Structures are given as C-alpha cells and as structure tokens.
Amino acid sequence: MPMTAQEIESMIVAAMPGAKVEITDLAGDGDHYAAHVVSESFRGMSRVKQHQAVYAALDGKMGGVLHALQLTTAVPK
C-alpha cells in the first residue's frame, strides 16, 4: 500500500522536531514523491549525511512501501 504525503511528513518531523517539510506527489500514484526538508539538525552535516538522516526517519520504508523520493535538504538561514 502506498504512503501518503502526510505519512512521510509526519515520520520526518517525528525524527527531526522543528523541521520544515514540503512533500510533493510527483506522479499522483502515492509512490513517487519529492521532499524538501529544512532542519537545524542538518547543521555541520554533509549533504550525504543529511539525506541518510531523512532515510533513517522513514524507518526502512524507502525502497519498499515508498518507491521513489527526490530529496533536497537544507539548514535554516
């Protein structure tokens, strides 16, 4: 069963309190999303580590229930 944008957002925010998360359904199928995540917790992390933190927040759903996630991350300005 595909994930909803709200489920993805909730999981990320639960793991990264205070994060600003924008989710876009790219194909309308509940399987292909884009996520833009801005979190203070990313400060000092490489882009790879930031992305790994988001994937960890998704608790193993990436590549299974969630097929594709186009991810951009940033530190608040």
Tab-separated table of C-alpha atoms in Angstrom:
chain	number	residue	atom	x	y	z
A	1	MET	CA	0.000	0.000	0.000
A	2	PRO	CA	1.482	3.385	-0.987
A	3	MET	CA	2.351	6.023	1.589
A	4	THR	CA	0.596	9.360	1.761
A	5	ALA	CA	2.429	12.676	1.731
A	6	GLN	CA	1.154	13.270	5.273
A	7	GLU	CA	2.643	9.981	6.494
A	8	ILE	CA	6.028	10.864	5.031
A	9	GLU	CA	5.935	14.347	6.529
A	10	SER	CA	4.863	13.028	9.940
A	11	MET	CA	7.674	10.481	10.066
A	12	ILE	CA	10.304	13.073	9.171
A	13	VAL	CA	9.017	15.636	11.680
A	14	ALA	CA	8.811	12.978	14.407
A	15	ALA	CA	12.503	12.185	13.889
A	16	MET	CA	13.519	15.825	13.386
A	17	PRO	CA	11.367	18.053	15.596
A	18	GLY	CA	11.068	21.561	14.225
A	19	ALA	CA	11.888	20.528	10.658
A	20	LYS	CA	10.061	22.272	7.842
A	21	VAL	CA	8.924	19.621	5.364
A	22	GLU	CA	7.298	20.068	1.960
A	23	ILE	CA	6.129	16.926	0.164
A	24	THR	CA	5.050	16.860	-3.482
A	25	ASP	CA	3.431	13.827	-5.140
A	26	LEU	CA	5.272	13.707	-8.468
A	27	ALA	CA	3.177	11.117	-10.289
A	28	GLY	CA	-0.146	11.034	-8.451
A	29	ASP	CA	0.387	7.368	-7.623
A	30	GLY	CA	1.486	7.582	-3.975
A	31	ASP	CA	4.826	6.013	-4.927
A	32	HIS	CA	6.880	8.897	-6.310
A	33	TYR	CA	7.428	11.942	-4.130
A	34	ALA	CA	9.719	14.917	-3.789
A	35	ALA	CA	10.613	16.117	-0.307
A	36	HIS	CA	12.247	19.384	0.689
A	37	VAL	CA	13.424	19.220	4.294
A	38	VAL	CA	14.894	22.164	6.215
A	39	SER	CA	16.235	21.271	9.655
A	40	GLU	CA	18.643	22.752	12.155
A	41	SER	CA	19.731	19.169	12.874
A	42	PHE	CA	21.497	19.183	9.476
A	43	ARG	CA	23.959	21.897	10.551
A	44	GLY	CA	27.519	20.641	10.109
A	45	MET	CA	26.426	17.533	8.184
A	46	SER	CA	27.442	16.738	4.628
A	47	ARG	CA	24.630	16.504	2.082
A	48	VAL	CA	25.012	12.711	2.089
A	49	LYS	CA	24.612	12.574	5.895
A	50	GLN	CA	21.558	14.858	5.665
A	51	HIS	CA	19.918	12.518	3.161
A	52	GLN	CA	20.830	9.485	5.269
A	53	ALA	CA	19.152	11.147	8.270
A	54	VAL	CA	15.932	11.591	6.274
A	55	TYR	CA	16.037	7.988	5.051
A	56	ALA	CA	16.577	6.822	8.650
A	57	ALA	CA	13.498	8.834	9.674
A	58	LEU	CA	11.471	6.831	7.152
A	59	ASP	CA	12.201	3.693	9.172
A	60	GLY	CA	13.036	1.308	6.333
A	61	LYS	CA	10.084	2.281	4.137
A	62	MET	CA	12.340	3.766	1.426
A	63	GLY	CA	12.731	1.283	-1.413
A	64	GLY	CA	9.759	-0.762	-0.192
A	65	VAL	CA	6.469	0.940	0.541
A	66	LEU	CA	7.957	4.196	-0.709
A	67	HIS	CA	9.381	3.570	-4.172
A	68	ALA	CA	10.999	6.910	-5.035
A	69	LEU	CA	11.851	10.068	-3.125
A	70	GLN	CA	13.501	13.034	-4.805
A	71	LEU	CA	15.172	14.660	-1.812
A	72	THR	CA	16.537	18.132	-1.163
A	73	THR	CA	17.780	19.177	2.257
A	74	ALA	CA	18.937	22.444	3.784
A	75	VAL	CA	19.876	24.180	7.013
A	76	PRO	CA	17.675	27.139	8.034
A	77	LYS	CA	19.048	30.539	7.005
